[in-house]
Amino acid sequence: MRILPFLLASTLMAASGEPRVPADPLRLKATISYADMEAFLEKVARPGFITVTEEGRSVEGRAIRLVRLNRGGAKARFKAFFYAQQHGNEISGKDAQLCLIRAIADKPALLPEDVDLYLMPMVNPDGAEARRRTNGALADLNRDHIRLLQPETRALHAVARRILPHLAVDSHEFTRDGKDWDAKGWDCWPLITMDALNAPWIPAALRKEALARVESARPVMARAGYAYTRYTVGGLPPLDEIRPSTTEVDDGRNSLGSMGILSFIIEAGTRRQPGAPQDLPARADAFTRLYRHLLGTAASRRKVASLCEAARREPIPPYLPTNFFWANLDGKAPLVKVTERATGKVLEIPSPGLMTDLVVKGSVATPRAYVIDAAAAGVFKALLDRHGIRYVQAGAAPLQAERCRLLRVEEGYDDLYGRYENRQIVARDPAAGHTFPEGSLLVPLDQPLARSAIGILEPCLLYGLYSYQDFRTLALPDGTLPVWRVL
Ligand SMILES: [Zn+2]
């Protein structure tokens, strides 16, 4: 972490005389570049109020900035962390955050005294400069939250663990006018969408509160005139599968949520076809309104803070879902809105493909701990260190442990279940006394980051570490995996 030197900023005004970073996102002239962001942050920093730090360097050496806004000192007990632009070509969340910084700098009373606000507006500056999704190593950062191989995601996680916020919000964009929509003569209806943490071992109270916030944003956005709904992924109504965000933990939302943080993703809809109407100011304004909605009132912040603190203390349940997916339990046909491109009319299409019920198809007994065989200890030490997860040497006494064997990895997309590629199919041997060689690691689950450890280490998860080639090669020729389950 390094405090920015206070340098002269010369490029803050665009040719028109409008600031490049206006307080009001509706006055945005264009998206803000890395260079303009750097110049703006140098100028806006104020000791004791707006602090700008460097939290790491991107693959190509650009600074990853964190901006802290705090005017209440120790009174600012509610910690919120908004981050954006993990995907370099998804711009409006970053623009919204920079406008928010300017607005608070101009009018400090906009920031409640009980809020300690942290913003990382541009997680992926290399991708932003190159106008592409991936970082300088061509990695998709929002698929790097299990392995943390990239410096940008490591910086993000280090910040999240250091400040341990009560609220975290990731910021993305999706495409409203893709080819499949074009063929139907439709546009995807919402301008902006939001969803929340949903990995099934995150305490239910946190998941319930988060989903309630997603729902209670509907009237707020309707009043502002922005088309808003819960964020879904998938195909077209009525019959393609359309479902909420992935339940896996390889993204920012669920990996931060696993730390006991009320965690969200906002996705604004952009049009990418040539000649399509552009609406960056509206997208950025809609982002700002959702950020404010999530910050809530002093009373709601106290409630969220106590929910998070309870979630961090809550014991892990006795059984862990390992195979779960979204389904439509009774074949109902909820309405999905689309916009008819020729007329601008909003159509409501009854769509049995909309799947919002989370179904658990398989579970395992929760282990007391995981043991990592000495042969793979080096790789796993590095992985656990990147996540701040505690481990000790396994010791010489035998442990009741289940050996897990990788039977196969199913590479293709599963059309029947509508599931992703790279499912890891793992069998368990019955628990038996096993003595682990010297140098083996024990990862206990009575630690603060136990839920993060489960998401990363549990071998029986249908989508886990062995979905990735670099960990798959750690299996022995008979399939034995390096991580054992201690009962
Ligand atoms: Zn994205």
Coordinates of C-alpha atoms and ligand atoms in Angstrom, one line a residue:
M1 CA 0.0 0.0 0.0
R2 CA 1.5 3.4 -1.0
I3 CA 0.0 6.9 -0.6
L4 CA -0.3 8.7 -3.9
P5 CA 2.2 11.6 -4.3
F6 CA 0.4 14.9 -4.7
L7 CA 1.2 15.8 -8.3
L8 CA -0.1 18.5 -10.6
A9 CA -3.1 17.2 -12.7
S10 CA -3.4 18.9 -16.0
T11 CA -6.0 16.8 -17.9
L12 CA -9.0 17.0 -15.7
M13 CA -11.1 19.2 -18.0
A14 CA -12.3 17.9 -21.3
A15 CA -12.2 20.3 -24.3
S16 CA -15.7 21.4 -23.6
G17 CA -14.8 22.7 -20.1
E18 CA -16.9 20.0 -18.5
P19 CA -14.9 18.0 -16.0
R20 CA -14.1 14.5 -17.2
V21 CA -15.3 13.2 -13.9
P22 CA -18.6 15.1 -13.1
A23 CA -20.4 14.7 -9.8
D24 CA -23.5 13.9 -11.7
P25 CA -23.1 10.7 -13.9
L26 CA -25.8 12.1 -16.3
R27 CA -23.2 14.7 -17.3
L28 CA -20.6 12.1 -18.3
K29 CA -19.3 12.8 -21.8
A30 CA -17.3 9.6 -22.3
T31 CA -16.0 6.8 -20.2
I32 CA -13.0 7.7 -18.0
S33 CA -9.7 6.3 -19.0
Y34 CA -6.9 4.9 -16.7
A35 CA -4.9 8.1 -17.3
D36 CA -7.8 10.4 -16.5
M37 CA -8.7 8.3 -13.4
E38 CA -5.1 8.6 -12.2
A39 CA -5.1 12.4 -12.7
F40 CA -8.5 12.7 -11.0
L41 CA -7.5 10.6 -8.0
E42 CA -4.3 12.6 -7.5
K43 CA -6.3 15.8 -7.4
V44 CA -9.3 14.6 -5.3
A45 CA -7.3 13.0 -2.4
R46 CA -7.7 14.9 0.9
P47 CA -5.9 13.8 4.1
G48 CA -8.2 12.3 6.7
F49 CA -11.2 12.2 4.3
I50 CA -10.4 10.8 0.8
T51 CA -7.4 8.4 0.8
V52 CA -6.0 6.9 -2.4
T53 CA -3.7 3.9 -2.1
E54 CA -2.0 1.5 -4.5
E55 CA -3.0 -2.0 -3.6
G56 CA -1.0 -3.8 -6.3
R57 CA 0.1 -3.7 -9.9
S58 CA -1.6 -5.2 -12.9
V59 CA 0.2 -7.8 -15.1
E60 CA 1.4 -4.9 -17.3
G61 CA 2.4 -2.7 -14.3
R62 CA -0.5 -0.4 -13.9
A63 CA -1.6 0.7 -10.4
I64 CA -4.7 -0.9 -8.8
R65 CA -6.2 1.9 -6.8
L66 CA -8.3 1.8 -3.7
V67 CA -10.1 5.0 -2.6
R68 CA -11.3 5.2 1.0
L69 CA -13.9 7.8 1.9
N70 CA -14.5 8.4 5.6
R71 CA -15.6 11.5 7.4
G72 CA -16.7 10.0 10.6
G73 CA -13.4 8.5 11.8
A74 CA -14.0 5.8 14.3
K75 CA -17.7 6.5 14.2
A76 CA -17.7 5.0 10.6
R77 CA -18.4 1.5 11.7
F78 CA -20.2 0.2 8.6
K79 CA -17.7 -0.9 6.0
A80 CA -18.7 -1.0 2.4
F81 CA -16.6 -2.1 -0.6
F82 CA -17.6 -1.3 -4.1
Y83 CA -15.4 -2.6 -7.0
A84 CA -15.7 -2.5 -10.7
Q85 CA -14.2 -3.3 -14.1
Q86 CA -12.8 -6.8 -13.5
H87 CA -13.9 -7.1 -17.1
G88 CA -12.0 -4.3 -18.9
N89 CA -14.7 -3.7 -21.6
E90 CA -17.5 -3.3 -18.9
I91 CA -17.1 0.4 -18.1
S92 CA -20.1 2.1 -16.5
G93 CA -19.6 0.8 -12.9
K94 CA -16.2 2.4 -12.8
D95 CA -17.6 5.7 -14.2
A96 CA -20.3 5.6 -11.6
Q97 CA -17.8 5.1 -8.8
L98 CA -15.6 8.0 -9.9
C99 CA -18.6 10.3 -10.2
L100 CA -19.6 9.2 -6.7
I101 CA -16.1 10.2 -5.4
R102 CA -16.4 13.6 -7.0
A103 CA -19.9 14.1 -5.6
I104 CA -18.8 13.3 -2.1
A105 CA -15.6 15.4 -2.5
D106 CA -17.8 18.3 -3.5
K107 CA -20.5 17.7 -0.9
P108 CA -19.1 15.6 2.0
A109 CA -22.6 15.4 3.7
L110 CA -23.6 12.9 1.0
L111 CA -21.5 10.3 2.9
P112 CA -23.2 9.3 6.1
E113 CA -20.8 9.6 9.1
D114 CA -21.3 5.9 10.0
V115 CA -20.1 4.7 6.6
D116 CA -16.5 3.7 5.9
L117 CA -16.6 3.5 2.1
Y118 CA -13.9 1.8 0.0
L119 CA -14.0 1.9 -3.8
M120 CA -11.8 -0.1 -6.3
P121 CA -13.1 1.4 -9.5
M122 CA -10.8 -0.2 -12.0
V123 CA -9.7 -3.7 -10.9
N124 CA -8.4 -4.5 -14.4
P125 CA -6.7 -1.5 -15.8
D126 CA -4.9 -3.5 -18.6
G127 CA -8.2 -4.8 -19.9
A128 CA -9.7 -1.3 -19.6
E129 CA -6.8 0.2 -21.7
A130 CA -7.1 -2.6 -24.3
R131 CA -11.0 -2.5 -24.2
R132 CA -11.2 -6.2 -23.7
R133 CA -12.7 -8.5 -21.0
T134 CA -9.4 -10.2 -19.9
N135 CA -6.4 -8.8 -18.1
G136 CA -2.8 -8.5 -19.4
A137 CA -2.3 -12.3 -19.1
L138 CA -5.6 -12.9 -21.1
A139 CA -7.2 -14.3 -17.9
D140 CA -10.9 -13.7 -17.0
L141 CA -10.5 -12.2 -13.6
N142 CA -14.1 -13.1 -12.5
R143 CA -13.2 -16.8 -13.0
D144 CA -10.0 -16.5 -10.9
H145 CA -11.4 -16.3 -7.4
I146 CA -10.6 -19.9 -6.4
R147 CA -7.1 -20.0 -7.6
L148 CA -6.2 -16.3 -7.3
L149 CA -3.5 -16.7 -10.0
Q150 CA -3.7 -13.0 -11.2
P151 CA -2.2 -10.0 -9.4
E152 CA -5.5 -8.1 -9.8
T153 CA -7.6 -10.7 -8.0
R154 CA -5.0 -11.2 -5.3
A155 CA -5.1 -7.4 -4.7
L156 CA -8.9 -7.5 -4.5
H157 CA -8.9 -10.4 -2.0
A158 CA -6.2 -8.9 0.1
V159 CA -8.2 -5.7 0.4
A160 CA -11.5 -7.6 1.2
R161 CA -9.7 -9.6 4.0
R162 CA -8.1 -6.5 5.4
I163 CA -11.2 -4.3 5.7
L164 CA -13.7 -7.2 6.0
P165 CA -16.6 -5.1 4.8
H166 CA -20.2 -5.7 5.7
L167 CA -21.3 -4.9 2.2
A168 CA -19.5 -5.7 -1.1
V169 CA -20.7 -4.9 -4.6
D170 CA -19.2 -6.1 -7.9
S171 CA -20.0 -4.1 -11.0
H172 CA -20.3 -5.5 -14.6
E173 CA -22.1 -5.1 -17.9
F174 CA -24.0 -7.5 -20.1
T175 CA -25.0 -7.2 -23.8
R176 CA -28.6 -6.3 -24.5
D177 CA -28.6 -6.8 -28.3
G178 CA -26.8 -10.0 -29.0
K179 CA -27.2 -12.0 -32.3
D180 CA -29.8 -14.4 -30.8
W181 CA -31.9 -11.4 -29.7
D182 CA -31.5 -9.7 -33.0
A183 CA -32.8 -12.8 -34.8
K184 CA -36.1 -12.5 -32.7
G185 CA -36.3 -8.7 -33.3
W186 CA -36.0 -8.2 -29.5
D187 CA -33.8 -6.3 -27.1
C188 CA -33.1 -7.6 -23.6
W189 CA -35.5 -5.4 -21.5
P190 CA -33.5 -4.3 -18.4
L191 CA -31.1 -1.4 -18.4
I192 CA -29.7 -2.7 -15.1
T193 CA -29.9 -5.8 -13.0
M194 CA -28.6 -7.1 -9.7
D195 CA -28.2 -10.4 -7.9
A196 CA -26.7 -11.6 -4.7
L197 CA -24.5 -14.2 -3.1
N198 CA -26.1 -17.7 -3.3
A199 CA -23.5 -20.5 -2.6
P200 CA -25.7 -22.8 -0.4
W201 CA -23.3 -23.0 2.6
I202 CA -23.4 -19.2 3.1
P203 CA -25.7 -18.7 6.1
A204 CA -29.3 -18.5 5.1
A205 CA -30.0 -15.3 6.9
L206 CA -27.4 -13.5 4.8
R207 CA -28.8 -15.0 1.5
K208 CA -32.3 -14.1 2.5
E209 CA -31.4 -10.5 3.4
A210 CA -29.4 -10.1 0.1
L211 CA -32.3 -11.3 -2.0
A212 CA -34.7 -9.0 -0.2
R213 CA -32.4 -6.1 -1.2
V214 CA -32.5 -7.2 -4.8
E215 CA -36.3 -7.2 -4.7
S216 CA -36.7 -4.0 -2.8
A217 CA -34.7 -2.2 -5.4
R218 CA -37.6 -2.7 -7.9
P219 CA -39.7 0.3 -6.8
V220 CA -36.6 2.5 -6.3
M221 CA -35.5 1.9 -9.9
A222 CA -39.0 2.2 -11.3
R223 CA -39.3 5.6 -9.7
A224 CA -36.1 6.6 -11.4
G225 CA -37.4 5.4 -14.7
Y226 CA -34.9 2.6 -15.2
A227 CA -35.8 -0.9 -16.4
Y228 CA -34.6 -3.1 -13.6
T229 CA -34.9 -6.8 -12.7
R230 CA -33.0 -9.6 -10.9
Y231 CA -29.8 -10.5 -12.8
T232 CA -30.1 -13.7 -14.8
V233 CA -27.8 -15.5 -17.3
G234 CA -28.8 -17.9 -20.1
G235 CA -30.7 -17.8 -23.3
L236 CA -34.0 -16.4 -24.7
P237 CA -37.5 -16.7 -23.4
P238 CA -39.7 -18.7 -23.4
L239 CA -37.9 -22.0 -23.5
D240 CA -34.1 -21.5 -23.2
E241 CA -32.8 -21.9 -19.6
I242 CA -32.6 -18.5 -17.9
R243 CA -31.3 -18.6 -14.3
P244 CA -29.8 -16.5 -11.5
S245 CA -26.0 -16.1 -11.3
T246 CA -23.8 -19.2 -10.8
T247 CA -23.8 -20.8 -7.4
E248 CA -20.1 -21.5 -7.8
V249 CA -17.5 -19.5 -5.7
D250 CA -15.1 -18.6 -8.5
D251 CA -16.5 -15.1 -8.9
G252 CA -16.2 -12.0 -6.7
R253 CA -19.8 -12.2 -5.4
N254 CA -19.7 -15.7 -3.9
S255 CA -16.0 -15.7 -2.9
L256 CA -16.4 -12.5 -0.9
G257 CA -19.8 -13.7 0.3
S258 CA -18.1 -16.8 1.8
M259 CA -16.3 -14.4 4.2
G260 CA -19.6 -13.4 5.7
I261 CA -20.1 -10.3 3.7
L262 CA -23.5 -9.2 2.2
S263 CA -22.3 -9.5 -1.4
F264 CA -23.9 -8.4 -4.7
I265 CA -23.3 -8.2 -8.4
I266 CA -24.8 -5.3 -10.5
E267 CA -24.9 -5.8 -14.2
A268 CA -25.8 -2.9 -16.5
G269 CA -27.0 -3.7 -20.0
T270 CA -25.1 -2.2 -22.9
R271 CA -25.8 -2.3 -26.7
R272 CA -22.9 -3.4 -28.8
Q273 CA -24.3 -3.5 -32.3
P274 CA -23.0 -0.8 -34.6
G275 CA -25.3 2.2 -34.6
A276 CA -27.2 1.1 -31.5
P277 CA -28.2 4.0 -29.2
Q278 CA -25.6 4.6 -26.4
D279 CA -26.6 5.4 -22.9
L280 CA -23.4 5.4 -20.7
P281 CA -24.7 8.3 -18.5
A282 CA -28.0 6.5 -17.8
R283 CA -26.1 3.2 -16.9
A284 CA -23.7 5.0 -14.6
D285 CA -26.6 6.9 -13.0
A286 CA -28.5 3.6 -12.5
F287 CA -25.4 2.1 -10.8
T288 CA -25.1 5.1 -8.5
R289 CA -28.8 4.6 -7.4
L290 CA -28.3 0.9 -6.7
Y291 CA -25.1 1.7 -4.7
R292 CA -27.1 4.2 -2.6
H293 CA -30.0 1.7 -2.2
L294 CA -27.6 -0.9 -0.9
L295 CA -26.0 1.5 1.5
G296 CA -29.5 2.0 2.9
T297 CA -30.3 3.8 6.1
A298 CA -28.4 4.0 9.4
A299 CA -30.9 1.5 10.9
S300 CA -30.6 -1.0 7.9
R301 CA -26.8 -0.7 8.1
R302 CA -26.9 -1.7 11.8
K303 CA -29.0 -4.7 10.9
V304 CA -26.6 -5.7 8.1
A305 CA -23.6 -5.4 10.3
S306 CA -25.1 -7.6 12.9
L307 CA -26.2 -10.2 10.3
C308 CA -22.6 -10.3 9.0
E309 CA -21.1 -10.7 12.4
A310 CA -23.6 -13.5 13.2
A311 CA -22.8 -15.2 9.9
R312 CA -19.1 -15.1 10.6
R313 CA -19.7 -16.9 14.0
E314 CA -22.4 -19.4 12.7
P315 CA -21.2 -23.0 12.8
I316 CA -21.0 -24.9 9.5
P317 CA -24.1 -27.0 9.0
P318 CA -23.6 -30.8 9.4
Y319 CA -24.2 -31.5 5.7
L320 CA -22.7 -29.7 2.7
P321 CA -24.5 -29.6 -0.6
T322 CA -22.1 -30.6 -3.4
N323 CA -24.3 -31.1 -6.4
F324 CA -27.0 -28.4 -6.8
F325 CA -28.5 -26.5 -9.7
W326 CA -31.3 -24.1 -10.7
A327 CA -34.6 -25.6 -11.8
N328 CA -38.3 -24.7 -12.3
L329 CA -39.9 -26.9 -9.6
D330 CA -43.5 -27.0 -10.9
G331 CA -43.2 -26.1 -14.5
K332 CA -44.7 -22.6 -13.9
A333 CA -44.3 -20.0 -16.6
P334 CA -43.3 -16.7 -15.0
L335 CA -43.3 -13.6 -17.2
V336 CA -40.0 -12.4 -18.7
K337 CA -40.0 -8.9 -20.2
V338 CA -38.4 -8.2 -23.6
T339 CA -38.5 -5.1 -25.8
E340 CA -39.8 -5.4 -29.3
R341 CA -37.1 -3.5 -31.3
A342 CA -39.4 -2.3 -34.2
T343 CA -42.0 -0.7 -31.9
G344 CA -40.2 -0.2 -28.6
K345 CA -43.1 -2.1 -27.0
V346 CA -42.4 -4.2 -23.8
L347 CA -43.7 -7.7 -24.2
E348 CA -44.2 -10.1 -21.3
I349 CA -43.5 -13.6 -22.3
P350 CA -44.6 -16.6 -20.1
S351 CA -41.4 -18.5 -19.8
P352 CA -41.1 -22.0 -18.3
G353 CA -37.3 -21.7 -19.0
L354 CA -36.9 -19.2 -16.1
M355 CA -35.4 -21.3 -13.4
T356 CA -35.1 -19.7 -10.0
D357 CA -35.5 -22.7 -7.6
L358 CA -32.2 -23.9 -6.2
V359 CA -32.3 -27.7 -6.1
V360 CA -29.8 -29.8 -4.1
K361 CA -29.2 -33.2 -5.7
G362 CA -26.3 -34.4 -3.5
S363 CA -24.6 -33.6 -0.2
V364 CA -21.8 -35.0 2.0
A365 CA -21.2 -34.9 5.7
T366 CA -19.2 -31.8 6.7
P367 CA -15.7 -32.8 7.6
R368 CA -13.9 -31.5 10.7
A369 CA -10.9 -30.6 8.6
Y370 CA -9.2 -31.3 5.3
V371 CA -5.7 -32.9 5.0
I372 CA -3.5 -32.2 2.1
D373 CA -1.0 -34.9 1.3
A374 CA 2.7 -33.9 1.6
A375 CA 3.3 -34.5 -2.1
A376 CA 1.0 -31.5 -3.0
A377 CA 1.7 -29.4 0.1
G378 CA 3.8 -26.8 -1.8
V379 CA 1.1 -25.9 -4.3
F380 CA -1.6 -25.9 -1.6
K381 CA 0.4 -23.8 0.8
A382 CA 0.7 -21.1 -1.9
L383 CA -3.1 -21.4 -2.6
L384 CA -4.1 -21.2 1.1
D385 CA -1.7 -18.3 1.7
R386 CA -3.2 -16.3 -1.2
H387 CA -6.6 -16.8 0.5
G388 CA -5.4 -16.2 4.1
I389 CA -6.7 -19.6 5.2
R390 CA -5.0 -21.2 8.2
Y391 CA -3.3 -24.6 8.2
V392 CA -1.0 -26.5 10.4
Q393 CA 1.3 -29.6 10.0
A394 CA -0.8 -32.7 10.1
G395 CA 1.1 -34.6 12.8
A396 CA 2.1 -38.2 13.1
A397 CA -1.1 -39.7 14.7
P398 CA -3.5 -41.5 12.3
L399 CA -6.7 -39.6 11.4
Q400 CA -10.1 -41.0 10.4
A401 CA -10.2 -39.7 6.8
E402 CA -11.9 -40.2 3.5
R403 CA -9.8 -40.6 0.4
C404 CA -11.4 -39.0 -2.7
R405 CA -10.8 -40.2 -6.2
L406 CA -11.3 -38.2 -9.4
L407 CA -13.2 -40.5 -11.7
R408 CA -13.4 -38.1 -14.6
V409 CA -13.9 -34.5 -15.6
E410 CA -16.9 -34.0 -18.0
E411 CA -15.7 -31.4 -20.4
G412 CA -18.7 -30.7 -22.5
Y413 CA -21.7 -28.5 -21.6
D414 CA -24.5 -30.6 -20.3
D415 CA -27.6 -29.8 -22.4
L416 CA -29.9 -32.0 -20.3
Y417 CA -29.1 -30.2 -17.0
G418 CA -28.1 -26.9 -18.6
R419 CA -24.8 -27.1 -16.6
Y420 CA -21.3 -25.8 -17.3
E421 CA -18.5 -27.8 -18.7
N422 CA -15.7 -29.2 -16.5
R423 CA -17.8 -31.0 -13.9
Q424 CA -15.5 -33.0 -11.6
I425 CA -16.9 -36.5 -10.8
V426 CA -15.4 -37.7 -7.5
A427 CA -15.9 -40.9 -5.6
R428 CA -15.2 -41.3 -1.8
D429 CA -13.7 -44.3 -0.1
P430 CA -15.1 -45.2 3.3
A431 CA -13.4 -43.4 6.2
A432 CA -10.5 -45.3 7.7
G433 CA -7.5 -44.6 9.9
H434 CA -4.8 -43.1 7.8
T435 CA -1.3 -41.9 8.7
F436 CA -0.2 -38.9 6.6
P437 CA 3.4 -38.5 5.6
E438 CA 5.5 -35.8 7.3
G439 CA 4.9 -32.4 5.6
S440 CA 1.1 -33.0 5.1
L441 CA -1.1 -30.0 6.0
L442 CA -4.2 -30.0 8.2
V443 CA -6.8 -27.3 7.4
P444 CA -9.2 -27.1 10.3
L445 CA -12.8 -25.9 9.7
D446 CA -13.1 -24.1 13.1
Q447 CA -11.5 -21.0 11.6
P448 CA -12.9 -17.6 10.4
L449 CA -12.5 -18.4 6.8
A450 CA -13.9 -22.0 7.0
R451 CA -16.6 -21.3 4.3
S452 CA -13.9 -20.0 1.9
A453 CA -11.9 -23.1 2.7
I454 CA -14.9 -25.4 1.8
G455 CA -15.5 -23.6 -1.5
I456 CA -11.8 -24.1 -2.4
L457 CA -10.9 -27.5 -1.0
E458 CA -14.1 -29.7 -0.8
P459 CA -13.2 -32.5 -3.3
C460 CA -16.8 -33.6 -3.7
L461 CA -18.1 -30.3 -5.2
L462 CA -19.4 -30.9 -8.7
Y463 CA -17.5 -27.8 -9.7
G464 CA -14.3 -27.3 -7.8
L465 CA -10.6 -27.1 -8.0
Y466 CA -10.1 -30.1 -10.4
S467 CA -12.2 -28.3 -13.0
Y468 CA -8.8 -26.7 -13.7
Q469 CA -6.1 -28.5 -15.5
D470 CA -3.3 -27.3 -13.2
F471 CA -4.9 -28.9 -10.2
R472 CA -6.3 -31.9 -12.1
T473 CA -2.7 -33.0 -12.8
L474 CA -2.1 -33.3 -9.0
A475 CA -4.3 -36.5 -8.9
L476 CA -2.4 -39.8 -8.7
P477 CA -2.7 -42.3 -11.6
D478 CA -5.5 -44.1 -9.7
G479 CA -7.4 -40.8 -9.3
T480 CA -6.5 -40.2 -5.6
L481 CA -6.8 -36.5 -4.9
P482 CA -4.4 -34.6 -2.7
V483 CA -7.2 -33.3 -0.4
W484 CA -8.6 -35.9 2.1
R485 CA -11.7 -35.3 4.2
V486 CA -11.2 -35.7 8.0
L487 CA -14.3 -36.8 9.9
Ligands
ZN1 ZN -18.5 -8.9 -16.4

